[in-house]
Amino acid sequence: MLIEFKDNFFGGTRSNRYRISGSFPTGGGFTDFHVRATTIPQAASRTISYDYFGRKYHYPGEKDYGTWSFVVWDDTGNNNLWGRFQKWQDFINNHDTNISAINSRDYKADNWNIQHLDLNGNVDPLKQWTLNGCWPAGIQPINLNMGNPNVLNTFNVIIVFDYIQIKDITANI
């Protein structure tokens, strides 16, 4: 029994081995070095149900994607991602004027990649998701606390996206 388990289990995957990259429509990009934690976006099919002779019949309906969130290390200078996300949101809808400074079809970003790496962090990912039509729906607050002098600040970003491609499953990416 133990030998059978060992022969059929290849070590599993690790949650701390991932890479994320993307670029902003307002210029610049980011890499995984500033992302502390993330989740894999949810994709679900809605159900179409109807009654027929006392029974319920169910059929798959449209795809429904949840939001994608990740935790970012707050940094300064050229690596100020909080400022870049705020600028992107401001381009979509200005805080003062309530007017968009960006063309309505240009506010979304494509080709945001989440790669799940193997134990050794090799170049070829175990799994890869590419999100398209991304834009920041929310930039969560940065908590400031004088009682935590040796802690780096983080903030959450919530991304809405139009669709997802999964390498070797939905598309060749």
mmCIF file of C-alpha atoms in Angstrom, residues 9-170:
data_model
loop_
_atom_site.group_PDB
_atom_site.id
_atom_site.type_symbol
_atom_site.label_atom_id
_atom_site.label_comp_id
_atom_site.label_asym_id
_atom_site.label_seq_id
_atom_site.Cartn_x
_atom_site.Cartn_y
_atom_site.Cartn_z
ATOM 1 C CA PHE A 9 2.401 10.593 -5.792
ATOM 2 C CA PHE A 10 5.072 12.856 -7.259
ATOM 3 C CA GLY A 11 5.634 15.259 -4.359
ATOM 4 C CA GLY A 12 2.722 17.655 -4.819
ATOM 5 C CA THR A 13 2.936 21.357 -5.567
ATOM 6 C CA ARG A 14 3.900 24.222 -3.281
ATOM 7 C CA SER A 15 1.810 27.321 -2.678
ATOM 8 C CA ASN A 16 4.861 29.565 -2.314
ATOM 9 C CA ARG A 17 6.248 28.859 -5.797
ATOM 10 C CA TYR A 18 4.642 31.262 -8.244
ATOM 11 C CA ARG A 19 5.431 34.101 -10.598
ATOM 12 C CA ILE A 20 3.141 36.983 -11.605
ATOM 13 C CA SER A 21 3.648 39.603 -14.284
ATOM 14 C CA GLY A 22 1.577 42.277 -15.986
ATOM 15 C CA SER A 23 1.662 45.729 -17.480
ATOM 16 C CA PHE A 24 -0.424 48.823 -16.934
ATOM 17 C CA PRO A 25 -2.264 50.669 -19.724
ATOM 18 C CA THR A 26 -0.932 53.863 -18.133
ATOM 19 C CA GLY A 27 2.664 52.696 -18.594
ATOM 20 C CA GLY A 28 5.061 50.426 -16.751
ATOM 21 C CA GLY A 29 4.556 47.003 -15.342
ATOM 22 C CA PHE A 30 5.321 44.805 -12.385
ATOM 23 C CA THR A 31 6.843 41.450 -11.627
ATOM 24 C CA ASP A 32 6.313 38.814 -8.992
ATOM 25 C CA PHE A 33 9.008 40.271 -6.762
ATOM 26 C CA HIS A 34 6.427 42.644 -5.280
ATOM 27 C CA VAL A 35 3.516 40.217 -4.945
ATOM 28 C CA ARG A 36 3.384 38.599 -1.509
ATOM 29 C CA ALA A 37 0.368 36.307 -1.947
ATOM 30 C CA THR A 38 -2.322 35.501 -4.482
ATOM 31 C CA THR A 39 -5.039 33.024 -5.357
ATOM 32 C CA ILE A 40 -5.977 31.360 -8.608
ATOM 33 C CA PRO A 41 -9.054 33.066 -10.093
ATOM 34 C CA GLN A 42 -12.331 31.213 -9.963
ATOM 35 C CA ALA A 43 -14.063 30.121 -13.147
ATOM 36 C CA ALA A 44 -17.490 28.542 -12.911
ATOM 37 C CA SER A 45 -20.309 27.673 -15.289
ATOM 38 C CA ARG A 46 -23.766 28.955 -14.528
ATOM 39 C CA THR A 47 -26.537 26.386 -14.580
ATOM 40 C CA ILE A 48 -29.637 26.552 -16.721
ATOM 41 C CA SER A 49 -32.405 24.482 -15.098
ATOM 42 C CA TYR A 50 -35.912 23.645 -16.143
ATOM 43 C CA ASP A 51 -38.657 21.307 -14.962
ATOM 44 C CA TYR A 52 -39.894 18.484 -17.164
ATOM 45 C CA PHE A 53 -42.431 15.884 -15.977
ATOM 46 C CA GLY A 54 -41.554 16.390 -12.323
ATOM 47 C CA ARG A 55 -37.810 16.274 -12.832
ATOM 48 C CA LYS A 56 -35.199 19.013 -12.930
ATOM 49 C CA TYR A 57 -32.866 19.054 -15.906
ATOM 50 C CA HIS A 58 -29.631 21.009 -15.719
ATOM 51 C CA TYR A 59 -27.475 22.304 -18.554
ATOM 52 C CA PRO A 60 -24.253 24.288 -18.477
ATOM 53 C CA GLY A 61 -24.711 27.997 -19.120
ATOM 54 C CA GLU A 62 -22.335 30.950 -19.434
ATOM 55 C CA LYS A 63 -18.911 31.128 -17.823
ATOM 56 C CA ASP A 64 -18.796 33.274 -14.708
ATOM 57 C CA TYR A 65 -15.452 34.578 -13.500
ATOM 58 C CA GLY A 66 -14.877 35.839 -10.004
ATOM 59 C CA THR A 67 -12.483 38.638 -9.181
ATOM 60 C CA TRP A 68 -8.761 38.052 -8.749
ATOM 61 C CA SER A 69 -6.974 39.460 -5.737
ATOM 62 C CA PHE A 70 -3.368 39.588 -4.659
ATOM 63 C CA VAL A 71 -1.304 41.126 -1.875
ATOM 64 C CA VAL A 72 1.428 43.585 -2.869
ATOM 65 C CA TRP A 73 4.453 44.795 -0.887
ATOM 66 C CA ASP A 74 4.255 48.578 -0.597
ATOM 67 C CA ASP A 75 7.432 50.145 -1.995
ATOM 68 C CA THR A 76 8.777 53.560 -3.002
ATOM 69 C CA GLY A 77 10.388 55.146 -6.047
ATOM 70 C CA ASN A 78 10.019 53.328 -9.369
ATOM 71 C CA ASN A 79 8.507 50.326 -7.559
ATOM 72 C CA ASN A 80 5.552 52.220 -6.078
ATOM 73 C CA LEU A 81 2.812 49.866 -7.265
ATOM 74 C CA TRP A 82 0.231 51.481 -4.986
ATOM 75 C CA GLY A 83 0.743 54.714 -6.938
ATOM 76 C CA ARG A 84 0.556 52.925 -10.295
ATOM 77 C CA PHE A 85 -2.719 51.200 -9.396
ATOM 78 C CA GLN A 86 -4.128 54.509 -8.096
ATOM 79 C CA LYS A 87 -3.090 56.245 -11.348
ATOM 80 C CA TRP A 88 -4.774 53.495 -13.377
ATOM 81 C CA GLN A 89 -7.995 53.889 -11.403
ATOM 82 C CA ASP A 90 -7.760 57.671 -11.740
ATOM 83 C CA PHE A 91 -7.418 57.318 -15.535
ATOM 84 C CA ILE A 92 -10.558 55.172 -15.565
ATOM 85 C CA ASN A 93 -12.502 57.663 -13.440
ATOM 86 C CA ASN A 94 -10.801 60.795 -12.091
ATOM 87 C CA HIS A 95 -11.257 61.375 -8.357
ATOM 88 C CA ASP A 96 -11.877 65.125 -8.781
ATOM 89 C CA THR A 97 -13.712 65.509 -12.090
ATOM 90 C CA ASN A 98 -15.457 62.122 -12.347
ATOM 91 C CA ILE A 99 -14.300 62.005 -15.983
ATOM 92 C CA SER A 100 -12.206 59.313 -17.670
ATOM 93 C CA ALA A 101 -8.851 60.427 -19.066
ATOM 94 C CA ILE A 102 -8.409 57.263 -21.066
ATOM 95 C CA ASN A 103 -10.259 55.926 -24.096
ATOM 96 C CA SER A 104 -12.998 53.524 -22.967
ATOM 97 C CA ARG A 105 -11.452 50.617 -24.870
ATOM 98 C CA ASP A 106 -7.925 51.314 -23.578
ATOM 99 C CA TYR A 107 -8.457 51.087 -19.813
ATOM 100 C CA LYS A 108 -8.125 47.289 -19.723
ATOM 101 C CA ALA A 109 -4.883 45.305 -19.732
ATOM 102 C CA ASP A 110 -4.234 41.954 -21.376
ATOM 103 C CA ASN A 111 -1.756 39.149 -20.818
ATOM 104 C CA TRP A 112 -1.493 39.246 -17.032
ATOM 105 C CA ASN A 113 0.176 35.949 -16.162
ATOM 106 C CA ILE A 114 0.080 33.778 -13.076
ATOM 107 C CA GLN A 115 2.548 30.902 -13.227
ATOM 108 C CA HIS A 116 2.677 28.057 -10.703
ATOM 109 C CA LEU A 117 6.261 26.802 -10.486
ATOM 110 C CA ASP A 118 7.706 23.465 -9.470
ATOM 111 C CA LEU A 119 9.628 22.849 -6.256
ATOM 112 C CA ASN A 120 12.876 24.169 -7.737
ATOM 113 C CA GLY A 121 11.291 27.224 -9.406
ATOM 114 C CA ASN A 122 12.231 26.060 -12.902
ATOM 115 C CA VAL A 123 11.508 28.272 -15.895
ATOM 116 C CA ASP A 124 8.742 26.074 -17.332
ATOM 117 C CA PRO A 125 5.660 26.514 -15.130
ATOM 118 C CA LEU A 126 3.541 23.580 -13.951
ATOM 119 C CA LYS A 127 0.415 25.632 -14.647
ATOM 120 C CA GLN A 128 -0.129 29.006 -16.277
ATOM 121 C CA TRP A 129 -3.153 31.288 -16.335
ATOM 122 C CA THR A 130 -3.403 34.372 -18.550
ATOM 123 C CA LEU A 131 -6.012 36.966 -17.660
ATOM 124 C CA ASN A 132 -7.337 39.343 -20.310
ATOM 125 C CA GLY A 133 -9.419 42.490 -20.012
ATOM 126 C CA CYS A 134 -8.032 43.287 -16.539
ATOM 127 C CA TRP A 135 -8.658 46.450 -14.562
ATOM 128 C CA PRO A 136 -8.444 47.303 -10.848
ATOM 129 C CA ALA A 137 -11.878 47.253 -9.244
ATOM 130 C CA GLY A 138 -10.424 47.943 -5.811
ATOM 131 C CA ILE A 139 -7.225 48.983 -4.093
ATOM 132 C CA GLN A 140 -7.501 48.080 -0.445
ATOM 133 C CA PRO A 141 -6.145 50.324 2.333
ATOM 134 C CA ILE A 142 -2.599 50.310 3.648
ATOM 135 C CA ASN A 143 -2.633 49.871 7.408
ATOM 136 C CA LEU A 144 -0.296 52.176 9.318
ATOM 137 C CA ASN A 145 0.555 51.266 12.906
ATOM 138 C CA MET A 146 3.336 52.673 15.119
ATOM 139 C CA GLY A 147 3.169 49.478 17.174
ATOM 140 C CA ASN A 148 4.670 47.468 14.282
ATOM 141 C CA PRO A 149 8.100 49.002 13.633
ATOM 142 C CA ASN A 150 9.650 45.981 11.873
ATOM 143 C CA VAL A 151 6.846 45.083 9.476
ATOM 144 C CA LEU A 152 6.683 45.928 5.777
ATOM 145 C CA ASN A 153 3.388 47.365 4.568
ATOM 146 C CA THR A 154 1.180 45.476 2.147
ATOM 147 C CA PHE A 155 -2.080 46.198 0.376
ATOM 148 C CA ASN A 156 -4.581 44.103 -1.577
ATOM 149 C CA VAL A 157 -5.608 44.731 -5.167
ATOM 150 C CA ILE A 158 -8.847 43.347 -6.593
ATOM 151 C CA ILE A 159 -8.824 42.805 -10.354
ATOM 152 C CA VAL A 160 -11.832 42.222 -12.578
ATOM 153 C CA PHE A 161 -11.170 40.455 -15.879
ATOM 154 C CA ASP A 162 -13.115 39.464 -18.987
ATOM 155 C CA TYR A 163 -11.786 35.958 -19.559
ATOM 156 C CA ILE A 164 -8.994 33.574 -18.674
ATOM 157 C CA GLN A 165 -6.775 31.265 -20.711
ATOM 158 C CA ILE A 166 -5.248 28.198 -19.092
ATOM 159 C CA LYS A 167 -2.112 26.875 -20.747
ATOM 160 C CA ASP A 168 -2.551 23.456 -22.380
ATOM 161 C CA ILE A 169 -6.240 23.409 -21.399
ATOM 162 C CA THR A 170 -8.111 26.317 -23.014
#
